[in-house]
Every structure is written in C-alpha cells, then in structure tokens.
Amino acid sequence: MPSTAADPRELLHRHFGHREFLEGQEEVISAIVRGEDALVIMPTGGGKSLCYQLPALAKDGITLVISPLIALMKDQVDALAAKGIPAAFINSSLTQSEIGSRLARMRSGELKIVYVAPERFKSPRFVEALRDLKIDLFALDEAHCLSQWGHDFRPDYLRLKRALVELGRPQVVALTATATPIVRDDIRVQLELGQRGRKDPRVFVTGFARPNLTLAVSQVAGKADKLRRIKEVLKEYKTGIIYCATRKNVERLYKELRAEKVRCVAYHGAFDEEKRTKAQTKFMSGDAEVAVATNAFGMGIDRSDLRFVIHYDIPGSVEAYYQEAGRAGRDGEPSRCELLFNYADVKTQEFFLDGANPTREIIEGSYAAVKRLCARGPIRTPIAKIASKVGHGRPNQMAVGTALRLLSRADAIVRSYQGSRTYTTELVEPVKDIEELGFDFDALELKRERDGEKLRRIIAYAGEAGCLHRFILDYFGDPHVKDRCGACDNCASHKVRVARPVTADDRELVRQALLAVRGADGRFGRGRISQVLAGSRSKQVLDVRLDSNPAYGALKEQGVDYAFSLLTELAQAGCLAISGDKYPVLSTTELGRAVLEGTASATVAMPDGGAPAASSVKRGATKPASARSADAGEPRNEDLFEQLRAWRFKRARKSRIPAYMIFNDATLDELARVRPSTQDELLQIKGIGPAKARKLGKEVLAMIAESGGPSAAEAPAREPEAAAPEFFREPVPSEEDIYFVADAEEEFNG
Ligand code: ADP
C-alpha cells in the first residue's frame, strides 16, 4: 500500500497516529527518504523503529528489517498490520512452505515491510530468492551485534556484508542503542558503508538525553546496606527492575524481598522457558511490581511505567548500564535510576572480563586438553572437567568456555548441544596445530584491553562528582550536552549547597577527611576512604589494614554518605585530586596539604548533616538527595498543586514539549509544599535551575502568592534523619557466586 503522499509528517499522522517526531527522528527520516545510508545511534525507547518504518511507506519497494529479536517479530508485524501497513516476518518458526508463500507475497508487491532473522542469510537459496525482489531499504536493527567489540556479538550478522553485495547493495540504515565510537566504526567497516559506490553514511547520535530520569549512585557498604537502600527506593518508587550481576544474587535478593512482602518476580537465564515466560507475564501484567533479574531480562520489556531501575551490582560498561537503566520511565514520567556501588562488586565484573577474554595460554591449554581428552572420539565432559586439565593454575571456567567457543569458531572442534545443558565435544579431522587455526592473539588482547577500559569507565561513572547525565552524554558522543541537568543526585545536591569558607565548626571534619586521604597514600578512591572515615569493619577495609589509617572512624557519627559527599566537595574545592589510569583514586593537592598544615583555608560547599554532634545523639548520614524529600513533613496545598498542574499542561502544549520537561511531578509537589516566595527560594526546589527560574519563575511565584503565600515560616520541624547505616562485614563475591553465571554464559553461547 505505497503512499501517494511522501510527506513524512503526513505519514506520521496518518499511519502512526503521532502528532510530533521524537527528538532526532525527523532528521534521520529525511535522510533515509532521500536515499542516504545512515548509522543511527539512539537509546532504547528513542523511537528507532519509526526511523525505518516510516520511510518504508515512502518507498516503492520492500524494506527488509534484520532483527535478532525473533520473539518480538510477531508483535511488531501485528502492530504494523493494526496501522494498516502490510508486513510479515520470516524466521525459524515458519515452515519452508510458509516462507515460500511470504516470498510470493513480497514478489506480488503485497508486503511493504518484512522482518527477517539474521540466520536466514545462511541459506544461499534465501538470498537468491531476494535477488528477484525490489529491496529498497535494508534496515539493520541492533546493529551492534555486528561488532566483536559490542556486548552482544552475533556471528550470523557477519554474513550480511556478502548478502548486501549479492543484493546489489541497496540503501542501508543500521540502528543501535549502544554504540561507542569503536563499535560505530566496526559497523561501518562490516557493512562497507561508504564503499562499493555508496556515499559515506550520515551518522546520527541523538536522543540519549533522558531528562525524566534521575540518575544516582549510592555508595553502599554491602548486601545489608543494599537491601536497606532498596527498601527506601521501593517505598517511594514502587514499580521497577532490580538488576543483579549473578543469578545467585537474584535468588538471594528475591527471597529477601519476598520476606518483606514485596510483590516481585525473579528472572534469570537458568530458568526454563516456562518459568521465564511466567515471570515476564506476571511483571508485564502488573501482577508483580518488582522484577529482580540478571541482564537476561529486558529484551522486549515494553512496560513503560517503570518508576525505577536499580543496579544491585555494577555492570560491565556504561552501555550496559544505560541500556538497562533506560528501561525506567519510558512513559516520560519522572523515574529513578540508581546504581548501588560497592567496590568489592568490581571483582565480579573483573571475573567476567577474564572469562570473556581468555589469554593465549588458556586458549592453547584448552586446545591441548581437548586433544588429549578426545583422542579416542567425542566426549561428553563438562567444562569444569576440561578446565581442570588445562593447567596454568586454576583457570577461570568461563574463560575455558570462551576458549572452546573460539576453537569451535576456528573449526578446530565441534561442540553439539545435547539438551539438559550438556554438550559433546569432538575434534575436527584432520587435527590441526594451534598455529594453523589463524588466531589473531593481538586482536584478542586488544579486545581484552577495551573491555577493561569499558569497565574502568563505568567505575568512573560510579565515582563521578559532576553531572551524571553529562557523563553519559559525553560517553556516547551525543552533542546535546548541557552543563548541569538538575536531574541527577550530584547536581541536585550541589544546588542546595553553597561553597563558603570553612567555619571553625567544620574545620575538624575537613582536617580528618584530608588526613584520611593522605594516610591512604594515593591508593584508594572516595568509596573506600569514606568507609575508612566512617569506621567501616568491612573486609575491603580490614584486608588492606585501612583501619590503621589515622582518620579511621573520625566521621563515624556523620556516616559514610556524608563522608563521601565531603570528599566530593573537597575535590570540587581543589583540596583533593581524583586521578588514576586504572581506577579513580584520591590524593591531596598542594592546597589540601596547606589546609592540613593550617597555612591556607579552603572554601567548601559543606554537605548537610555534618556539624559535629552537639549532644551525644548520634547523627544520621545524609540521605541521597531524592530520598531527602526536603519537606515531607509539610502538608501539600492541594489546590495549588492542581493549579500548577493545569498551568504546566497549558505551558507544555504552548511550547509543544512533554509536560515533564516543564517541571516533573516531584517538583510540583515540592512547590506546593514549600511554596517559595522569591527567586532564591525557588532555586532551592529540586528540578528548578537558574534557566527555568528565569523563564518560568515569575508565573510560578505569582500562582503561589495568589494561593496564600509561602509556608516556610510556619513549617513544622523536620523529621530527624535516619540513623547511619550499620556496616556489616561483607566478603567479596565468591567464585562460586560467579560460576553460577559462568554456566549461564556457556548455555547462552554454546
Ligand atoms: P526503540 O526501538 O528505539 O527502543 P521504539 O521504536 O520501540 O524504540 O519506540 C519506543 C516507543 O516510542 C514506542 O512505544 C513507539 O510507539 C513510541 N514512539 C515512536 N515514535 C514516536 C513519536 N513520534 N511520537 C510518540 N511516540 C512515539
């Protein structure tokens, strides 16, 4: 049903029922309609599908959409059919005759958009059949699967280069949510974009900004502290996903939350199909409010009303983090993305890194072991046993699993799945020497380094003192970077603090913090030093004798969050430097040393909650900004709240932007409680920065004045803050924890 009108806006209204394009869509669509090749990098939920579905309507021929998400194809096709767009899919769920009949419908011009699974291109017959058709656009979804540097490499994608040549090099658009520059370059190379007579592709990096997401990192002492924080978040945010790095953590946390009567489901890769579907359905239908899951959960999660995504463990890269965190707030409403950071968790990711990147010795040792074990024919031996024959100490089983995969890809061995998570392994005859397998060990080493760099960047994110949104946008190379977002805990907490000369009261706190850093000898970052200051008895502190640091326990009363904020502020104030190639570590600067010696004074935005205890009452840690809910004790003026909402609606419509971009609900709520009366007071409200105060302040203040004026004077005293978290001895994750995931990897890739 080719459209006669090729005006993208008209098509947008008519077929998709949307009034406006989302950020970036219009530019991308215009380029594709003009026939240019394009590389589109947009986050999950950014509206990538429309970028090829709409141009497909403006073209005469067929648009092929290559997608690895077979499970979603039917839904996508049904959704298109519901919009009156004739579409179909071709994947392994169909019989040969069904495929044949769909090809016939393509030939007759009946189908406009056809989804195809990448493995179809293994079949020369299939490619041959496509050659007779008019393929106008080749849209490659999840294009990062092409790149060995991506997190989800699919060897089938490598066949697409040849298929494109055989199809006479149609126009190509490659789309992905998670591409760093290196993956981007790889996609260009693999698809030969800008070659074979095609112009250089247009590259769009857009839409990564998610202003409705409040980004936050909480430094936590261990599992008990994580649970405490999760309960706080659940109280306020209710619906969302908690991602864990290991299956074991999923199961443990799931039990803990069930014991707290949280309506939750668990989900990970070791569950069978039925159990997974059940968990997913329960969560999607709203029967469960919380999903506790590994990264296996998420592909195709289309629940747009998730109010939070918590990361229980640090993931392996910023891409993985943002993709998962980005599942929150897809409806545009304010939502929270919080990373619970405990340095010990990095060890899990380091283990994965080793597992995904076996050394040359492990690859050679694995091949030698398989040669010995298979000398008399195929074996049905678990990886653990093969690993025990590899030598080189106690090799990481996951690394041996990866080595076997590489050997199988090099056609040295064959591993066949036998069901029930078992494989047979056999040698390919004639048996070759390792040198004949053509391994590029330098490239493997390079990949290992790159994975290491990705991990360092997410660790840097966890320790970032500046704007977290900015960090993410910089990382992806999205040019839409603002200085400060007002929607991450770092910006929010800076906003309420003003740098001022350190008073006599605060001097000792500053001195102790500087002493702790000096005593740690430039070897540790803010997380560990704040634990030292708070007097943590955690293994990470005790194992490296940090309890003998001169400032150990000096800020026990103020707590670890306070200590962390103070270290951050001291870095901002130039008293401390954050540096380090591998992991960000703290050291004192010249100014810091002078302050310690009493020859200089510093100007510091002291965090709240730090004044030395005047009485013996133990003071609590500063809560993260969002949990601070500054005026929870004050009643909300409901009339004012409603007035503000109505005003926001009109304002948003006038400016043709979503309502949350004016102010989110939390900001309206705070306005209706605090009822500020001046521009300065307005700036104290979360979500109102100088630009918004300038632009909208007058109108808001007028509404507040009309509603009966400010309330601050009559405000009741604030609730006392929560007690400082207690520190539990927390072992670093055991290898057992991690092997749990190692067999998941094996299952997935094997
Ligand atoms: P992605 O593939 O980038 O993850 P989708 O293509 O699935 O994102 O789109 C995410 C959501 O946004 C879908 O629900 C889609 O209907 C919606 N959407 C896409 N474009 C628009 C638009 N211009 N206006 C409103 N909603 C849109």
PDB file of C-alpha atoms in Angstrom, residues 9 180 360 465 485 514 557 697 724:
ATOM      1  CA  ARG A   9       4.674  14.425   8.763  1.00  0.00           C
ATOM      2  CA  THR A 180      30.640   3.613  21.392  1.00  0.00           C
ATOM      3  CA  ARG A 360      46.685 -17.090  24.771  1.00  0.00           C
ATOM      4  CA  ALA A 465      31.398  14.025  41.173  1.00  0.00           C
ATOM      5  CA  CYS A 485      20.934  18.691  34.417  1.00  0.00           C
ATOM      6  CA  LEU A 514      42.207  15.274  54.316  1.00  0.00           C
ATOM      7  CA  GLU A 557      28.832   9.884  63.639  1.00  0.00           C
ATOM      8  CA  GLY A 697       9.782  31.747  37.962  1.00  0.00           C
ATOM      9  CA  ALA A 724      23.603   5.899  59.917  1.00  0.00           C
TER      10      ALA A 724
END
